[in-house]
Amino acid sequence: MDFVFAPQPQASIAVSNSTSRIPVRRIFCVGRNYAAHAREMGMNDRDPPFFFTKPADAVVDAGSTIPYPPETADLSHEVELVAIIGTGGRNIPVQTALDHVWGYAIGNDFTRRDLQARLRDASRPWDWGKAFDHSAMVGPAWPVAEVGHPQRGFIRLSVNGALRQDGNLDEMIWNVPEVISIISRSMALLPGDLIMSGTPAGIGPVQSGDVLVHSIEGLGEVTVTIGPPAPGNA
Ligand code: MN
């Protein structure tokens, strides 16, 4: 291929106990997938799932310092279980959906909550609230061979040592195989697609200098620090 200019590097996430990385294709996110979080956002907890996406190059590794993003005064955390698609498909039945999963990771669906709320209230797309630079902390990835398919167990996030989110994976309204099946009826899933499966209750703002510790039972814990705004975004 003779490109006019050099393509950007392939977006990727780390793999536990390995120097190999997983190339990221798309990032699908499930909205309001824990009943208590749906209620804290003022929504009904029985609605069918809906989705939004983030660009692949929004991913950042665990252990990173993330610059406080521009255009917000309310950067919010959302700890999430991330399912990593290893085998693609369309119209995947729920019964075989987990066969398409390579593994799992801890994620954070960082959100410019004030922007998201303004966009939502104006019936406009959420992208500017959700799909900004560095908005998807993911990793490291754990293969199914090592961790199985986490379906119950704690999912937690603390900020500067204070517990903010403390849910259980079994509180998901739509579980991972259901979500895979539903997405695949709408568009093809392919290897390297990530599915951020929603966040439990307890979302809230973070500030520059905050240290976020995320943990999911069976997947260990990962830390992210919120840094100052990037140069030019002050
Ligand atoms: Mn989310």
PDB file of C-alpha atoms and ligand atoms in Angstrom:
ATOM      1  CA  MET A   1       0.000   0.000   0.000  1.00  0.00           C
ATOM      2  CA  ASP A   2       1.353   3.380  -1.003  1.00  0.00           C
ATOM      3  CA  PHE A   3       0.024   5.759   1.643  1.00  0.00           C
ATOM      4  CA  VAL A   4       0.181   9.507   1.138  1.00  0.00           C
ATOM      5  CA  PHE A   5       1.548   9.808   4.679  1.00  0.00           C
ATOM      6  CA  ALA A   6       2.563   7.275   7.294  1.00  0.00           C
ATOM      7  CA  PRO A   7      -0.341   5.659   9.145  1.00  0.00           C
ATOM      8  CA  GLN A   8      -0.541   6.167  12.878  1.00  0.00           C
ATOM      9  CA  PRO A   9       0.681   3.281  15.065  1.00  0.00           C
ATOM     10  CA  GLN A  10      -1.738   0.382  15.602  1.00  0.00           C
ATOM     11  CA  ALA A  11      -3.670   0.938  18.824  1.00  0.00           C
ATOM     12  CA  SER A  12      -3.114  -1.951  21.230  1.00  0.00           C
ATOM     13  CA  ILE A  13      -3.523  -3.176  24.795  1.00  0.00           C
ATOM     14  CA  ALA A  14      -1.077  -5.041  27.009  1.00  0.00           C
ATOM     15  CA  VAL A  15      -1.312  -8.764  27.768  1.00  0.00           C
ATOM     16  CA  SER A  16      -0.622 -10.032  31.286  1.00  0.00           C
ATOM     17  CA  ASN A  17       2.734 -11.769  31.771  1.00  0.00           C
ATOM     18  CA  SER A  18       3.638 -11.230  28.118  1.00  0.00           C
ATOM     19  CA  THR A  19       5.414  -8.764  25.881  1.00  0.00           C
ATOM     20  CA  SER A  20       2.831  -9.443  23.152  1.00  0.00           C
ATOM     21  CA  ARG A  21       0.011  -6.962  22.736  1.00  0.00           C
ATOM     22  CA  ILE A  22      -3.524  -7.171  21.373  1.00  0.00           C
ATOM     23  CA  PRO A  23      -4.332  -4.937  18.399  1.00  0.00           C
ATOM     24  CA  VAL A  24      -7.514  -2.961  19.008  1.00  0.00           C
ATOM     25  CA  ARG A  25     -10.085  -2.643  16.243  1.00  0.00           C
ATOM     26  CA  ARG A  26     -13.189  -1.070  17.772  1.00  0.00           C
ATOM     27  CA  ILE A  27     -14.351  -0.262  21.278  1.00  0.00           C
ATOM     28  CA  PHE A  28     -18.023  -0.949  21.926  1.00  0.00           C
ATOM     29  CA  CYS A  29     -19.480   0.319  25.194  1.00  0.00           C
ATOM     30  CA  VAL A  30     -22.729  -0.715  26.847  1.00  0.00           C
ATOM     31  CA  GLY A  31     -24.739   2.105  28.413  1.00  0.00           C
ATOM     32  CA  ARG A  32     -26.296   1.730  31.874  1.00  0.00           C
ATOM     33  CA  ASN A  33     -25.806  -2.005  32.309  1.00  0.00           C
ATOM     34  CA  TYR A  34     -26.039  -2.176  36.112  1.00  0.00           C
ATOM     35  CA  ALA A  35     -29.449  -1.473  37.602  1.00  0.00           C
ATOM     36  CA  ALA A  36     -28.192   0.744  40.422  1.00  0.00           C
ATOM     37  CA  HIS A  37     -26.133   2.866  37.991  1.00  0.00           C
ATOM     38  CA  ALA A  38     -29.094   3.186  35.602  1.00  0.00           C
ATOM     39  CA  ARG A  39     -31.143   4.495  38.521  1.00  0.00           C
ATOM     40  CA  GLU A  40     -28.442   6.955  39.613  1.00  0.00           C
ATOM     41  CA  MET A  41     -28.534   8.342  36.046  1.00  0.00           C
ATOM     42  CA  GLY A  42     -32.303   8.758  36.381  1.00  0.00           C
ATOM     43  CA  MET A  43     -33.187   5.955  33.987  1.00  0.00           C
ATOM     44  CA  ASN A  44     -35.356   2.869  34.029  1.00  0.00           C
ATOM     45  CA  ASP A  45     -33.377  -0.308  34.745  1.00  0.00           C
ATOM     46  CA  ARG A  46     -35.437  -2.501  32.383  1.00  0.00           C
ATOM     47  CA  ASP A  47     -34.618  -0.834  29.069  1.00  0.00           C
ATOM     48  CA  PRO A  48     -32.971  -2.872  26.309  1.00  0.00           C
ATOM     49  CA  PRO A  49     -29.203  -2.308  26.025  1.00  0.00           C
ATOM     50  CA  PHE A  50     -27.838   0.514  23.941  1.00  0.00           C
ATOM     51  CA  PHE A  51     -24.326   1.150  22.758  1.00  0.00           C
ATOM     52  CA  PHE A  52     -21.809   3.832  21.982  1.00  0.00           C
ATOM     53  CA  THR A  53     -18.241   3.562  20.778  1.00  0.00           C
ATOM     54  CA  LYS A  54     -14.825   4.989  21.415  1.00  0.00           C
ATOM     55  CA  PRO A  55     -12.038   5.185  18.839  1.00  0.00           C
ATOM     56  CA  ALA A  56      -9.412   2.439  19.077  1.00  0.00           C
ATOM     57  CA  ASP A  57      -6.670   4.963  19.765  1.00  0.00           C
ATOM     58  CA  ALA A  58      -8.445   6.183  22.903  1.00  0.00           C
ATOM     59  CA  VAL A  59      -6.904   3.220  24.742  1.00  0.00           C
ATOM     60  CA  VAL A  60      -4.318   3.799  27.447  1.00  0.00           C
ATOM     61  CA  ASP A  61      -2.472   1.213  29.492  1.00  0.00           C
ATOM     62  CA  ALA A  62      -2.931   0.590  33.182  1.00  0.00           C
ATOM     63  CA  GLY A  63      -0.248   2.404  35.124  1.00  0.00           C
ATOM     64  CA  SER A  64      -0.508   5.470  32.874  1.00  0.00           C
ATOM     65  CA  THR A  65      -0.899   9.067  33.897  1.00  0.00           C
ATOM     66  CA  ILE A  66      -3.841  10.430  31.934  1.00  0.00           C
ATOM     67  CA  PRO A  67      -3.890  14.144  31.186  1.00  0.00           C
ATOM     68  CA  TYR A  68      -6.993  15.866  32.535  1.00  0.00           C
ATOM     69  CA  PRO A  69      -9.023  16.342  29.326  1.00  0.00           C
ATOM     70  CA  PRO A  70     -10.084  19.696  27.905  1.00  0.00           C
ATOM     71  CA  GLU A  71     -13.634  21.091  27.772  1.00  0.00           C
ATOM     72  CA  THR A  72     -14.835  19.568  31.032  1.00  0.00           C
ATOM     73  CA  ALA A  73     -15.043  20.369  34.720  1.00  0.00           C
ATOM     74  CA  ASP A  74     -16.455  16.915  35.540  1.00  0.00           C
ATOM     75  CA  LEU A  75     -14.202  14.067  34.424  1.00  0.00           C
ATOM     76  CA  SER A  76     -15.871  10.917  35.792  1.00  0.00           C
ATOM     77  CA  HIS A  77     -14.660   7.369  36.370  1.00  0.00           C
ATOM     78  CA  GLU A  78     -16.471   4.181  35.298  1.00  0.00           C
ATOM     79  CA  VAL A  79     -14.757   0.902  36.203  1.00  0.00           C
ATOM     80  CA  GLU A  80     -15.826  -1.849  33.783  1.00  0.00           C
ATOM     81  CA  LEU A  81     -15.192  -5.455  32.811  1.00  0.00           C
ATOM     82  CA  VAL A  82     -13.834  -5.493  29.250  1.00  0.00           C
ATOM     83  CA  ALA A  83     -14.402  -8.531  27.029  1.00  0.00           C
ATOM     84  CA  ILE A  84     -11.859  -8.962  24.243  1.00  0.00           C
ATOM     85  CA  ILE A  85     -13.118 -10.553  21.036  1.00  0.00           C
ATOM     86  CA  GLY A  86     -10.686 -13.093  19.578  1.00  0.00           C
ATOM     87  CA  THR A  87     -12.930 -14.739  16.986  1.00  0.00           C
ATOM     88  CA  GLY A  88     -15.253 -12.646  14.897  1.00  0.00           C
ATOM     89  CA  GLY A  89     -18.788 -13.327  13.772  1.00  0.00           C
ATOM     90  CA  ARG A  90     -22.219 -12.061  12.805  1.00  0.00           C
ATOM     91  CA  ASN A  91     -25.550 -13.122  14.307  1.00  0.00           C
ATOM     92  CA  ILE A  92     -23.785 -14.949  17.125  1.00  0.00           C
ATOM     93  CA  PRO A  93     -26.194 -16.969  19.324  1.00  0.00           C
ATOM     94  CA  VAL A  94     -26.068 -16.288  23.055  1.00  0.00           C
ATOM     95  CA  GLN A  95     -25.310 -19.975  23.654  1.00  0.00           C
ATOM     96  CA  THR A  96     -21.989 -19.868  21.750  1.00  0.00           C
ATOM     97  CA  ALA A  97     -21.085 -16.206  22.300  1.00  0.00           C
ATOM     98  CA  LEU A  98     -18.383 -16.884  24.890  1.00  0.00           C
ATOM     99  CA  ASP A  99     -16.488 -18.988  22.302  1.00  0.00           C
ATOM    100  CA  HIS A 100     -15.692 -15.661  20.595  1.00  0.00           C
ATOM    101  CA  VAL A 101     -13.954 -14.183  23.657  1.00  0.00           C
ATOM    102  CA  TRP A 102     -10.142 -14.236  23.831  1.00  0.00           C
ATOM    103  CA  GLY A 103     -10.017 -12.869  27.338  1.00  0.00           C
ATOM    104  CA  TYR A 104     -10.883 -10.096  29.757  1.00  0.00           C
ATOM    105  CA  ALA A 105      -9.410  -6.941  31.217  1.00  0.00           C
ATOM    106  CA  ILE A 106     -10.223  -4.235  33.709  1.00  0.00           C
ATOM    107  CA  GLY A 107     -11.243  -0.983  32.041  1.00  0.00           C
ATOM    108  CA  ASN A 108     -12.259   2.572  32.824  1.00  0.00           C
ATOM    109  CA  ASP A 109     -14.760   4.288  30.524  1.00  0.00           C
ATOM    110  CA  PHE A 110     -13.661   7.837  31.360  1.00  0.00           C
ATOM    111  CA  THR A 111     -16.472  10.301  30.728  1.00  0.00           C
ATOM    112  CA  ARG A 112     -16.734  14.077  30.457  1.00  0.00           C
ATOM    113  CA  ARG A 113     -19.956  13.907  32.457  1.00  0.00           C
ATOM    114  CA  ASP A 114     -20.955  17.546  32.052  1.00  0.00           C
ATOM    115  CA  LEU A 115     -20.594  17.353  28.274  1.00  0.00           C
ATOM    116  CA  GLN A 116     -22.393  14.002  28.128  1.00  0.00           C
ATOM    117  CA  ALA A 117     -25.313  15.379  30.142  1.00  0.00           C
ATOM    118  CA  ARG A 118     -25.601  18.482  27.943  1.00  0.00           C
ATOM    119  CA  LEU A 119     -25.493  16.387  24.766  1.00  0.00           C
ATOM    120  CA  ARG A 120     -28.002  13.882  26.119  1.00  0.00           C
ATOM    121  CA  ASP A 121     -30.409  16.612  27.153  1.00  0.00           C
ATOM    122  CA  ALA A 122     -30.162  18.154  23.670  1.00  0.00           C
ATOM    123  CA  SER A 123     -30.721  14.716  21.999  1.00  0.00           C
ATOM    124  CA  ARG A 124     -27.265  14.978  20.417  1.00  0.00           C
ATOM    125  CA  PRO A 125     -24.596  12.243  20.025  1.00  0.00           C
ATOM    126  CA  TRP A 126     -22.540  11.410  23.125  1.00  0.00           C
ATOM    127  CA  ASP A 127     -19.210  11.295  21.291  1.00  0.00           C
ATOM    128  CA  TRP A 128     -17.723  14.464  22.758  1.00  0.00           C
ATOM    129  CA  GLY A 129     -18.552  13.237  26.241  1.00  0.00           C
ATOM    130  CA  LYS A 130     -17.226   9.711  25.733  1.00  0.00           C
ATOM    131  CA  ALA A 131     -14.836   9.349  22.791  1.00  0.00           C
ATOM    132  CA  PHE A 132     -12.065  11.809  23.656  1.00  0.00           C
ATOM    133  CA  ASP A 133      -8.308  11.189  23.764  1.00  0.00           C
ATOM    134  CA  HIS A 134      -7.137   8.802  26.540  1.00  0.00           C
ATOM    135  CA  SER A 135     -10.754   8.008  27.454  1.00  0.00           C
ATOM    136  CA  ALA A 136     -10.413   4.201  27.572  1.00  0.00           C
ATOM    137  CA  MET A 137      -8.032   2.713  30.125  1.00  0.00           C
ATOM    138  CA  VAL A 138      -7.880  -1.010  29.357  1.00  0.00           C
ATOM    139  CA  GLY A 139      -5.619  -3.769  30.446  1.00  0.00           C
ATOM    140  CA  PRO A 140      -3.702  -5.844  30.883  1.00  0.00           C
ATOM    141  CA  ALA A 141      -5.644  -8.555  29.094  1.00  0.00           C
ATOM    142  CA  TRP A 142      -6.024 -11.979  30.692  1.00  0.00           C
ATOM    143  CA  PRO A 143      -6.712 -15.004  28.453  1.00  0.00           C
ATOM    144  CA  VAL A 144      -9.785 -17.140  29.086  1.00  0.00           C
ATOM    145  CA  ALA A 145      -7.407 -20.073  29.558  1.00  0.00           C
ATOM    146  CA  GLU A 146      -6.171 -18.383  32.761  1.00  0.00           C
ATOM    147  CA  VAL A 147      -9.209 -16.564  34.161  1.00  0.00           C
ATOM    148  CA  GLY A 148     -12.232 -18.290  32.629  1.00  0.00           C
ATOM    149  CA  HIS A 149     -15.303 -16.130  32.025  1.00  0.00           C
ATOM    150  CA  PRO A 150     -15.835 -13.819  35.038  1.00  0.00           C
ATOM    151  CA  GLN A 151     -19.600 -13.683  35.649  1.00  0.00           C
ATOM    152  CA  ARG A 152     -19.751 -12.898  39.352  1.00  0.00           C
ATOM    153  CA  GLY A 153     -17.374 -11.335  41.806  1.00  0.00           C
ATOM    154  CA  PHE A 154     -16.494  -7.846  42.957  1.00  0.00           C
ATOM    155  CA  ILE A 155     -15.844  -4.899  40.631  1.00  0.00           C
ATOM    156  CA  ARG A 156     -14.424  -1.915  42.505  1.00  0.00           C
ATOM    157  CA  LEU A 157     -12.807   1.449  42.103  1.00  0.00           C
ATOM    158  CA  SER A 158     -11.199   3.622  44.730  1.00  0.00           C
ATOM    159  CA  VAL A 159      -9.943   7.191  44.438  1.00  0.00           C
ATOM    160  CA  ASN A 160      -7.062   8.165  46.727  1.00  0.00           C
ATOM    161  CA  GLY A 161      -7.871   5.150  48.891  1.00  0.00           C
ATOM    162  CA  ALA A 162     -11.612   5.917  49.261  1.00  0.00           C
ATOM    163  CA  LEU A 163     -13.923   3.268  47.826  1.00  0.00           C
ATOM    164  CA  ARG A 164     -16.199   4.891  45.212  1.00  0.00           C
ATOM    165  CA  GLN A 165     -17.620   1.959  43.221  1.00  0.00           C
ATOM    166  CA  ASP A 166     -18.304  -1.453  44.750  1.00  0.00           C
ATOM    167  CA  GLY A 167     -20.498  -3.695  42.621  1.00  0.00           C
ATOM    168  CA  ASN A 168     -20.713  -7.290  41.521  1.00  0.00           C
ATOM    169  CA  LEU A 169     -20.419  -8.607  37.968  1.00  0.00           C
ATOM    170  CA  ASP A 170     -23.633 -10.576  38.496  1.00  0.00           C
ATOM    171  CA  GLU A 171     -25.543  -7.268  38.706  1.00  0.00           C
ATOM    172  CA  MET A 172     -25.205  -6.721  34.951  1.00  0.00           C
ATOM    173  CA  ILE A 173     -28.635  -6.316  33.357  1.00  0.00           C
ATOM    174  CA  TRP A 174     -27.333  -7.792  30.058  1.00  0.00           C
ATOM    175  CA  ASN A 175     -24.496 -10.259  30.549  1.00  0.00           C
ATOM    176  CA  VAL A 176     -21.460 -10.580  28.283  1.00  0.00           C
ATOM    177  CA  PRO A 177     -22.822 -13.374  26.030  1.00  0.00           C
ATOM    178  CA  GLU A 178     -26.089 -11.467  25.585  1.00  0.00           C
ATOM    179  CA  VAL A 179     -24.216  -8.281  24.737  1.00  0.00           C
ATOM    180  CA  ILE A 180     -22.001 -10.071  22.197  1.00  0.00           C
ATOM    181  CA  SER A 181     -25.047 -11.631  20.565  1.00  0.00           C
ATOM    182  CA  ILE A 182     -26.930  -8.335  20.392  1.00  0.00           C
ATOM    183  CA  ILE A 183     -23.996  -6.354  18.948  1.00  0.00           C
ATOM    184  CA  SER A 184     -23.325  -9.059  16.364  1.00  0.00           C
ATOM    185  CA  ARG A 185     -26.873  -8.794  15.049  1.00  0.00           C
ATOM    186  CA  SER A 186     -26.176  -5.155  14.186  1.00  0.00           C
ATOM    187  CA  MET A 187     -22.616  -5.284  12.870  1.00  0.00           C
ATOM    188  CA  ALA A 188     -19.827  -7.796  12.421  1.00  0.00           C
ATOM    189  CA  LEU A 189     -17.568  -8.419  15.377  1.00  0.00           C
ATOM    190  CA  LEU A 190     -13.910  -8.998  14.516  1.00  0.00           C
ATOM    191  CA  PRO A 191     -10.767  -9.953  16.440  1.00  0.00           C
ATOM    192  CA  GLY A 192      -9.484  -7.050  18.471  1.00  0.00           C
ATOM    193  CA  ASP A 193     -12.912  -5.611  19.199  1.00  0.00           C
ATOM    194  CA  LEU A 194     -13.293  -4.624  22.842  1.00  0.00           C
ATOM    195  CA  ILE A 195     -16.603  -4.570  24.688  1.00  0.00           C
ATOM    196  CA  MET A 196     -16.759  -2.343  27.756  1.00  0.00           C
ATOM    197  CA  SER A 197     -19.658  -3.953  29.595  1.00  0.00           C
ATOM    198  CA  GLY A 198     -20.938  -1.091  31.722  1.00  0.00           C
ATOM    199  CA  THR A 199     -20.249   0.322  35.156  1.00  0.00           C
ATOM    200  CA  PRO A 200     -21.765  -0.259  38.594  1.00  0.00           C
ATOM    201  CA  ALA A 201     -23.127   2.588  40.735  1.00  0.00           C
ATOM    202  CA  GLY A 202     -20.850   5.127  42.358  1.00  0.00           C
ATOM    203  CA  ILE A 203     -19.536   7.176  39.456  1.00  0.00           C
ATOM    204  CA  GLY A 204     -18.066  10.524  40.363  1.00  0.00           C
ATOM    205  CA  PRO A 205     -15.565  13.234  39.510  1.00  0.00           C
ATOM    206  CA  VAL A 206     -11.790  12.992  39.612  1.00  0.00           C
ATOM    207  CA  GLN A 207      -9.186  15.748  39.723  1.00  0.00           C
ATOM    208  CA  SER A 208      -5.602  16.179  38.612  1.00  0.00           C
ATOM    209  CA  GLY A 209      -3.393  14.285  41.054  1.00  0.00           C
ATOM    210  CA  ASP A 210      -5.990  11.650  41.947  1.00  0.00           C
ATOM    211  CA  VAL A 211      -4.891   8.000  42.027  1.00  0.00           C
ATOM    212  CA  LEU A 212      -7.502   5.501  40.846  1.00  0.00           C
ATOM    213  CA  VAL A 213      -7.243   1.832  41.818  1.00  0.00           C
ATOM    214  CA  HIS A 214      -9.503  -0.547  39.879  1.00  0.00           C
ATOM    215  CA  SER A 215     -10.070  -4.174  40.807  1.00  0.00           C
ATOM    216  CA  ILE A 216     -12.165  -7.052  39.506  1.00  0.00           C
ATOM    217  CA  GLU A 217     -12.245 -10.430  41.224  1.00  0.00           C
ATOM    218  CA  GLY A 218      -9.865 -12.747  39.383  1.00  0.00           C
ATOM    219  CA  LEU A 219      -8.259  -9.987  37.278  1.00  0.00           C
ATOM    220  CA  GLY A 220      -6.102  -8.302  39.893  1.00  0.00           C
ATOM    221  CA  GLU A 221      -5.942  -4.540  40.253  1.00  0.00           C
ATOM    222  CA  VAL A 222      -4.681  -1.694  38.097  1.00  0.00           C
ATOM    223  CA  THR A 223      -3.848   1.925  38.853  1.00  0.00           C
ATOM    224  CA  VAL A 224      -4.223   5.103  36.840  1.00  0.00           C
ATOM    225  CA  THR A 225      -3.188   8.615  37.861  1.00  0.00           C
ATOM    226  CA  ILE A 226      -4.941  11.748  36.619  1.00  0.00           C
ATOM    227  CA  GLY A 227      -2.340  14.247  35.491  1.00  0.00           C
ATOM    228  CA  PRO A 228      -2.504  17.939  34.689  1.00  0.00           C
ATOM    229  CA  PRO A 229      -4.054  19.027  31.395  1.00  0.00           C
ATOM    230  CA  ALA A 230      -1.891  18.322  28.354  1.00  0.00           C
ATOM    231  CA  PRO A 231       0.126  21.320  27.104  1.00  0.00           C
ATOM    232  CA  GLY A 232      -2.099  23.516  24.995  1.00  0.00           C
ATOM    233  CA  ASN A 233      -5.219  22.363  26.808  1.00  0.00           C
ATOM    234  CA  ALA A 234      -4.801  24.505  29.906  1.00  0.00           C
TER     235      ALA A 234
HETATM  236 MN    MN B   1     -19.541   3.052  30.741  1.00  0.00          MN
END
